[in-house]
Amino acid sequence: MTDRPRWRFFAWFAVVAAAHLAIEGWTETTAIGLPIGFAVTLALVFVRRVPWWATGEARPDGRRGVQVAVFGVLWLMVAAALVAALVEHPPHGRDVWYAAALVAGFLGATLFGLVRLRPKQPVTRRAVLRRRLASATAAVWAAGLLFLGLEVATIVGDGGWLPWVLPVPAVLVVLGLAGCRAGLAGPARCLASGHWTPVAAAALDVRPGRPVDGWAVLPGDVRVKFHLPAVPADIAAELVDRRRLWLAGWPSDELVAGLPDGESYAVGLIGVHRGGGKNTVTRPPRPPVASRP
């Protein structure tokens, strides 16, 4: 599995563009800024080799200083704007519901950001994966039905501009949950297929529960480097003792390793380069054959 597109930048672009159009409307700045912003967004989404400090992702050593700093600055700015608006213009009557919706959205975004910034431990048990997939599926349907009910209630009982604003966070929340579910559904689908492919593999430093970088020969004599974020004990033993990996559901978009009769798994990353590429593993030269006297 190679690097995935960073779809979240489309959501950020949609939020910024919608907020600008709602406040400023269509201006000369909008006519210039929207195409440029969309072009930058396309680069951030699809270009693979973008520096970590430009995307706000974790640094190579695992630290998330940029993400924490950006989240903190944005949180302080939005919080200050909300407090100033509520103090200077206290809501009355129907505006109370609008203010409550904005505060609820802010708190929900805060909780989502804190969850995303929390260090995550890779899941290695198949039973845990199945439970998380079921929970994620239920969360997607529950969020969709909840926001649909809220939208109908605001249209029937209130009207105004709230029914036009509510779908924006609703769509973002549902898409975010659907993205989380998709990340779990891929490995679960591979493991449920029951199809296992053994491939020759080797690594220099293999310790259970630790990241592993190594080399493998996929079917078709495709030589790759692979990375497993946290290798379970049974997969580590198979890799050390037999120099082999079992791939579930291969070929697929996911590099899912495990054992046919095991209860653990690991989702890895691969970089495929044919014909002498950067990540290609070449055969060591054969030793010269000594000539007979």
Tab-separated table of C-alpha atoms in Angstrom:
chain	number	residue	atom	x	y	z
A	1	MET	CA	0.000	0.000	0.000
A	2	THR	CA	1.452	3.338	-1.015
A	3	ASP	CA	0.776	6.775	0.436
A	4	ARG	CA	-2.903	7.651	0.312
A	5	PRO	CA	-4.284	10.999	-0.876
A	6	ARG	CA	-4.773	13.521	1.919
A	7	TRP	CA	-8.529	13.951	1.417
A	8	ARG	CA	-8.880	16.134	4.532
A	9	PHE	CA	-7.505	19.150	2.650
A	10	PHE	CA	-10.593	19.122	0.423
A	11	ALA	CA	-12.695	19.490	3.570
A	12	TRP	CA	-10.532	22.391	4.785
A	13	PHE	CA	-10.818	24.090	1.389
A	14	ALA	CA	-14.607	23.674	1.395
A	15	VAL	CA	-14.925	25.138	4.907
A	16	VAL	CA	-12.687	28.150	4.161
A	17	ALA	CA	-14.354	28.831	0.814
A	18	ALA	CA	-17.855	28.560	2.299
A	19	ALA	CA	-16.966	30.864	5.191
A	20	HIS	CA	-15.432	33.454	2.843
A	21	LEU	CA	-18.394	33.394	0.453
A	22	ALA	CA	-20.855	33.654	3.329
A	23	ILE	CA	-19.082	36.678	4.833
A	24	GLU	CA	-17.578	38.532	1.870
A	25	GLY	CA	-19.551	37.188	-1.081
A	26	TRP	CA	-18.093	36.998	-4.595
A	27	THR	CA	-15.388	39.637	-4.978
A	28	GLU	CA	-12.276	40.177	-7.081
A	29	THR	CA	-10.239	38.602	-4.302
A	30	THR	CA	-12.506	35.563	-4.412
A	31	ALA	CA	-12.115	35.231	-8.184
A	32	ILE	CA	-8.324	35.104	-7.790
A	33	GLY	CA	-8.007	33.325	-4.463
A	34	LEU	CA	-10.363	30.390	-5.062
A	35	PRO	CA	-8.550	28.984	-8.147
A	36	ILE	CA	-5.161	29.443	-6.475
A	37	GLY	CA	-6.416	27.850	-3.263
A	38	PHE	CA	-7.926	24.946	-5.188
A	39	ALA	CA	-4.652	24.371	-7.059
A	40	VAL	CA	-2.719	24.342	-3.775
A	41	THR	CA	-5.308	21.988	-2.319
A	42	LEU	CA	-4.883	19.578	-5.243
A	43	ALA	CA	-1.117	19.570	-4.661
A	44	LEU	CA	-1.549	18.901	-0.933
A	45	VAL	CA	-3.993	16.075	-1.616
A	46	PHE	CA	-2.310	14.179	-4.451
A	47	VAL	CA	1.427	15.031	-4.470
A	48	ARG	CA	3.193	12.280	-2.556
A	49	ARG	CA	6.530	13.791	-1.596
A	50	VAL	CA	5.341	16.884	0.261
A	51	PRO	CA	7.397	17.887	3.334
A	52	TRP	CA	5.841	16.957	6.640
A	53	TRP	CA	5.863	20.584	7.785
A	54	ALA	CA	3.717	21.589	4.758
A	55	THR	CA	1.004	18.990	5.420
A	56	GLY	CA	1.016	19.237	9.215
A	57	GLU	CA	1.641	15.503	9.528
A	58	ALA	CA	3.786	13.834	12.126
A	59	ARG	CA	7.534	14.318	11.829
A	60	PRO	CA	9.722	11.361	10.822
A	61	ASP	CA	10.570	10.851	14.508
A	62	GLY	CA	6.841	10.617	15.348
A	63	ARG	CA	6.427	14.022	17.018
A	64	ARG	CA	3.430	16.172	16.066
A	65	GLY	CA	4.652	19.627	16.993
A	66	VAL	CA	3.316	21.324	13.849
A	67	GLN	CA	-0.133	19.762	14.224
A	68	VAL	CA	-0.375	20.737	17.881
A	69	ALA	CA	0.761	24.301	17.174
A	70	VAL	CA	-1.665	24.802	14.273
A	71	PHE	CA	-4.528	23.293	16.248
A	72	GLY	CA	-3.768	25.481	19.261
A	73	VAL	CA	-3.595	28.700	17.215
A	74	LEU	CA	-6.811	27.960	15.333
A	75	TRP	CA	-8.589	26.952	18.540
A	76	LEU	CA	-7.599	30.170	20.303
A	77	MET	CA	-8.659	32.325	17.345
A	78	VAL	CA	-12.061	30.676	16.966
A	79	ALA	CA	-12.667	30.603	20.720
A	80	ALA	CA	-11.798	34.301	21.037
A	81	ALA	CA	-14.114	35.159	18.142
A	82	LEU	CA	-16.994	33.190	19.677
A	83	VAL	CA	-16.558	34.723	23.127
A	84	ALA	CA	-16.303	38.246	21.696
A	85	ALA	CA	-19.422	37.733	19.571
A	86	LEU	CA	-21.448	36.377	22.498
A	87	VAL	CA	-20.341	39.175	24.817
A	88	GLU	CA	-20.823	42.058	22.377
A	89	HIS	CA	-23.997	40.697	20.789
A	90	PRO	CA	-25.865	38.515	23.315
A	91	PRO	CA	-28.365	36.269	21.512
A	92	HIS	CA	-32.072	36.744	22.101
A	93	GLY	CA	-35.087	34.744	21.083
A	94	ARG	CA	-34.494	32.524	18.088
A	95	ASP	CA	-30.823	33.580	17.900
A	96	VAL	CA	-30.187	31.519	21.033
A	97	TRP	CA	-30.613	28.333	18.967
A	98	TYR	CA	-28.173	29.608	16.361
A	99	ALA	CA	-25.607	30.421	19.040
A	100	ALA	CA	-26.097	27.010	20.634
A	101	ALA	CA	-25.549	25.325	17.263
A	102	LEU	CA	-22.304	27.253	16.729
A	103	VAL	CA	-21.010	26.482	20.215
A	104	ALA	CA	-21.937	22.807	19.808
A	105	GLY	CA	-20.097	22.656	16.488
A	106	PHE	CA	-17.053	24.294	18.046
A	107	LEU	CA	-17.011	21.830	20.927
A	108	GLY	CA	-17.468	18.903	18.562
A	109	ALA	CA	-14.586	20.092	16.381
A	110	THR	CA	-12.439	20.520	19.493
A	111	LEU	CA	-13.147	16.967	20.607
A	112	PHE	CA	-12.439	15.629	17.124
A	113	GLY	CA	-9.124	17.495	16.961
A	114	LEU	CA	-8.015	16.227	20.363
A	115	VAL	CA	-8.841	12.654	19.383
A	116	ARG	CA	-6.892	13.004	16.140
A	117	LEU	CA	-3.852	14.440	17.933
A	118	ARG	CA	-3.753	11.723	20.555
A	119	PRO	CA	-0.988	9.164	19.896
A	120	LYS	CA	-2.499	5.969	18.516
A	121	GLN	CA	-1.409	2.431	19.185
A	122	PRO	CA	-1.792	0.178	16.125
A	123	VAL	CA	-4.483	-2.468	16.467
A	124	THR	CA	-3.032	-5.968	16.057
A	125	ARG	CA	-5.910	-8.231	17.159
A	126	ARG	CA	-8.457	-9.340	14.583
A	127	ALA	CA	-11.265	-9.447	17.137
A	128	VAL	CA	-10.585	-5.799	18.033
A	129	LEU	CA	-10.589	-4.899	14.342
A	130	ARG	CA	-14.001	-6.507	13.858
A	131	ARG	CA	-15.435	-4.670	16.874
A	132	ARG	CA	-14.041	-1.344	15.707
A	133	LEU	CA	-15.419	-1.883	12.221
A	134	ALA	CA	-18.872	-2.633	13.612
A	135	SER	CA	-18.700	0.443	15.859
A	136	ALA	CA	-17.555	2.653	12.978
A	137	THR	CA	-20.378	1.390	10.760
A	138	ALA	CA	-22.934	2.089	13.473
A	139	ALA	CA	-21.439	5.552	14.060
A	140	VAL	CA	-21.714	6.471	10.357
A	141	TRP	CA	-25.385	5.474	10.194
A	142	ALA	CA	-26.196	7.080	13.559
A	143	ALA	CA	-24.534	10.376	12.599
A	144	GLY	CA	-26.263	10.422	9.217
A	145	LEU	CA	-29.709	9.767	10.701
A	146	LEU	CA	-29.119	12.245	13.545
A	147	PHE	CA	-28.137	15.095	11.246
A	148	LEU	CA	-30.987	14.249	8.890
A	149	GLY	CA	-33.435	14.488	11.784
A	150	LEU	CA	-31.904	17.772	12.941
A	151	GLU	CA	-32.129	19.187	9.427
A	152	VAL	CA	-35.791	18.255	9.115
A	153	ALA	CA	-36.507	19.676	12.583
A	154	THR	CA	-34.825	23.004	11.782
A	155	ILE	CA	-36.665	23.316	8.466
A	156	VAL	CA	-40.071	22.554	9.972
A	157	GLY	CA	-39.740	24.283	13.330
A	158	ASP	CA	-37.348	27.161	12.797
A	159	GLY	CA	-36.384	28.069	9.251
A	160	GLY	CA	-33.998	30.978	8.831
A	161	TRP	CA	-30.386	30.414	7.875
A	162	LEU	CA	-29.652	27.479	10.203
A	163	PRO	CA	-30.969	24.808	7.757
A	164	TRP	CA	-28.499	26.138	5.173
A	165	VAL	CA	-25.506	26.033	7.544
A	166	LEU	CA	-26.171	22.743	9.351
A	167	PRO	CA	-25.468	20.489	6.317
A	168	VAL	CA	-21.845	21.721	6.125
A	169	PRO	CA	-20.648	20.298	9.470
A	170	ALA	CA	-23.008	17.356	9.023
A	171	VAL	CA	-21.398	16.336	5.741
A	172	LEU	CA	-17.888	16.819	7.172
A	173	VAL	CA	-18.668	14.685	10.217
A	174	VAL	CA	-20.265	11.898	8.173
A	175	LEU	CA	-17.403	11.919	5.654
A	176	GLY	CA	-14.848	11.834	8.471
A	177	LEU	CA	-16.545	8.849	10.080
A	178	ALA	CA	-16.868	7.152	6.704
A	179	GLY	CA	-13.136	7.683	6.120
A	180	CYS	CA	-12.322	6.088	9.476
A	181	ARG	CA	-14.554	3.157	8.606
A	182	ALA	CA	-12.889	2.761	5.208
A	183	GLY	CA	-9.496	2.524	6.909
A	184	LEU	CA	-10.802	-0.413	8.955
A	185	ALA	CA	-12.843	-2.063	6.194
A	186	GLY	CA	-9.844	-2.656	3.905
A	187	PRO	CA	-7.854	-4.885	6.290
A	188	ALA	CA	-11.044	-6.564	7.535
A	189	ARG	CA	-12.014	-7.437	3.956
A	190	CYS	CA	-8.585	-8.940	3.280
A	191	LEU	CA	-8.642	-11.022	6.456
A	192	ALA	CA	-12.201	-12.220	5.810
A	193	SER	CA	-11.325	-13.387	2.280
A	194	GLY	CA	-9.568	-16.490	3.622
A	195	HIS	CA	-6.956	-16.248	0.845
A	196	TRP	CA	-3.349	-16.287	2.066
A	197	THR	CA	-0.203	-15.825	-0.031
A	198	PRO	CA	3.237	-16.663	1.410
A	199	VAL	CA	6.060	-14.405	0.218
A	200	ALA	CA	9.778	-14.455	0.943
A	201	ALA	CA	10.735	-11.616	3.291
A	202	ALA	CA	13.600	-10.552	5.533
A	203	ALA	CA	14.392	-7.792	8.002
A	204	LEU	CA	17.437	-6.837	10.019
A	205	ASP	CA	15.842	-5.792	13.319
A	206	VAL	CA	12.668	-7.669	14.255
A	207	ARG	CA	11.245	-7.180	17.743
A	208	PRO	CA	7.646	-7.953	18.707
A	209	GLY	CA	5.554	-4.832	19.146
A	210	ARG	CA	8.098	-2.594	17.406
A	211	PRO	CA	8.176	-1.157	13.856
A	212	VAL	CA	9.906	-3.319	11.274
A	213	ASP	CA	11.506	-2.349	7.962
A	214	GLY	CA	12.465	-5.093	5.563
A	215	TRP	CA	12.455	-6.512	2.057
A	216	ALA	CA	10.024	-8.885	0.352
A	217	VAL	CA	9.516	-10.565	-3.020
A	218	LEU	CA	5.878	-10.337	-4.060
A	219	PRO	CA	4.272	-12.678	-6.615
A	220	GLY	CA	5.535	-11.926	-10.091
A	221	ASP	CA	9.096	-11.409	-8.805
A	222	VAL	CA	8.295	-7.849	-7.660
A	223	ARG	CA	10.907	-6.815	-5.114
A	224	VAL	CA	9.832	-4.218	-2.583
A	225	LYS	CA	10.697	-2.615	0.690
A	226	PHE	CA	8.003	-2.839	3.338
A	227	HIS	CA	7.281	-1.190	6.679
A	228	LEU	CA	5.136	-2.630	9.456
A	229	PRO	CA	4.251	-0.060	12.159
A	230	ALA	CA	4.018	-2.677	14.933
A	231	VAL	CA	4.672	-6.345	14.308
A	232	PRO	CA	2.862	-8.918	16.527
A	233	ALA	CA	4.850	-11.699	18.135
A	234	ASP	CA	3.635	-14.508	15.843
A	235	ILE	CA	4.358	-12.528	12.670
A	236	ALA	CA	7.783	-11.566	14.053
A	237	ALA	CA	8.584	-15.209	14.750
A	238	GLU	CA	7.527	-16.212	11.230
A	239	LEU	CA	9.671	-13.458	9.745
A	240	VAL	CA	12.745	-14.360	11.809
A	241	ASP	CA	12.533	-18.157	11.751
A	242	ARG	CA	11.236	-18.806	8.236
A	243	ARG	CA	11.953	-15.481	6.506
A	244	ARG	CA	8.395	-15.365	5.289
A	245	LEU	CA	5.289	-13.206	5.415
A	246	TRP	CA	1.722	-14.359	4.878
A	247	LEU	CA	-0.341	-11.759	2.999
A	248	ALA	CA	-4.123	-11.813	3.401
A	249	GLY	CA	-6.332	-11.210	0.362
A	250	TRP	CA	-3.412	-10.434	-1.938
A	251	PRO	CA	-3.449	-8.802	-4.475
A	252	SER	CA	-5.187	-5.823	-2.895
A	253	ASP	CA	-4.680	-2.169	-2.043
A	254	GLU	CA	-3.762	-3.190	1.513
A	255	LEU	CA	-0.586	-4.965	2.607
A	256	VAL	CA	-2.141	-7.061	5.384
A	257	ALA	CA	0.196	-9.562	7.045
A	258	GLY	CA	-0.745	-12.309	9.466
A	259	LEU	CA	-0.897	-16.076	9.820
A	260	PRO	CA	-3.670	-18.278	8.409
A	261	ASP	CA	-4.336	-19.802	11.841
A	262	GLY	CA	-3.421	-16.755	13.927
A	263	GLU	CA	-5.443	-14.067	15.685
A	264	SER	CA	-3.243	-11.044	14.988
A	265	TYR	CA	-2.482	-8.962	11.920
A	266	ALA	CA	-0.463	-5.965	10.766
A	267	VAL	CA	-1.097	-3.446	7.995
A	268	GLY	CA	2.089	-2.355	6.253
A	269	LEU	CA	3.325	0.138	3.681
A	270	ILE	CA	5.204	-0.804	0.535
A	271	GLY	CA	7.124	1.059	-2.154
A	272	VAL	CA	7.265	-0.740	-5.482
A	273	HIS	CA	9.938	0.177	-8.046
A	274	ARG	CA	10.763	-2.055	-10.980
A	275	GLY	CA	13.998	-2.018	-12.863
A	276	GLY	CA	16.504	-0.455	-10.500
A	277	GLY	CA	14.335	2.118	-8.730
A	278	LYS	CA	15.154	3.736	-5.425
A	279	ASN	CA	13.452	1.079	-3.301
A	280	THR	CA	14.372	-1.904	-5.443
A	281	VAL	CA	16.149	-4.733	-3.677
A	282	THR	CA	18.858	-6.154	-5.932
A	283	ARG	CA	20.354	-9.588	-5.710
A	284	PRO	CA	23.812	-9.722	-4.136
A	285	PRO	CA	26.588	-10.591	-6.597
A	286	ARG	CA	27.549	-14.232	-6.760
A	287	PRO	CA	30.979	-15.093	-5.408
A	288	PRO	CA	33.508	-15.992	-8.109
A	289	VAL	CA	33.980	-19.663	-8.771
A	290	ALA	CA	37.515	-20.752	-7.990
A	291	SER	CA	39.255	-22.340	-10.928
A	292	ARG	CA	40.690	-25.780	-10.523
A	293	PRO	CA	44.456	-26.108	-10.609
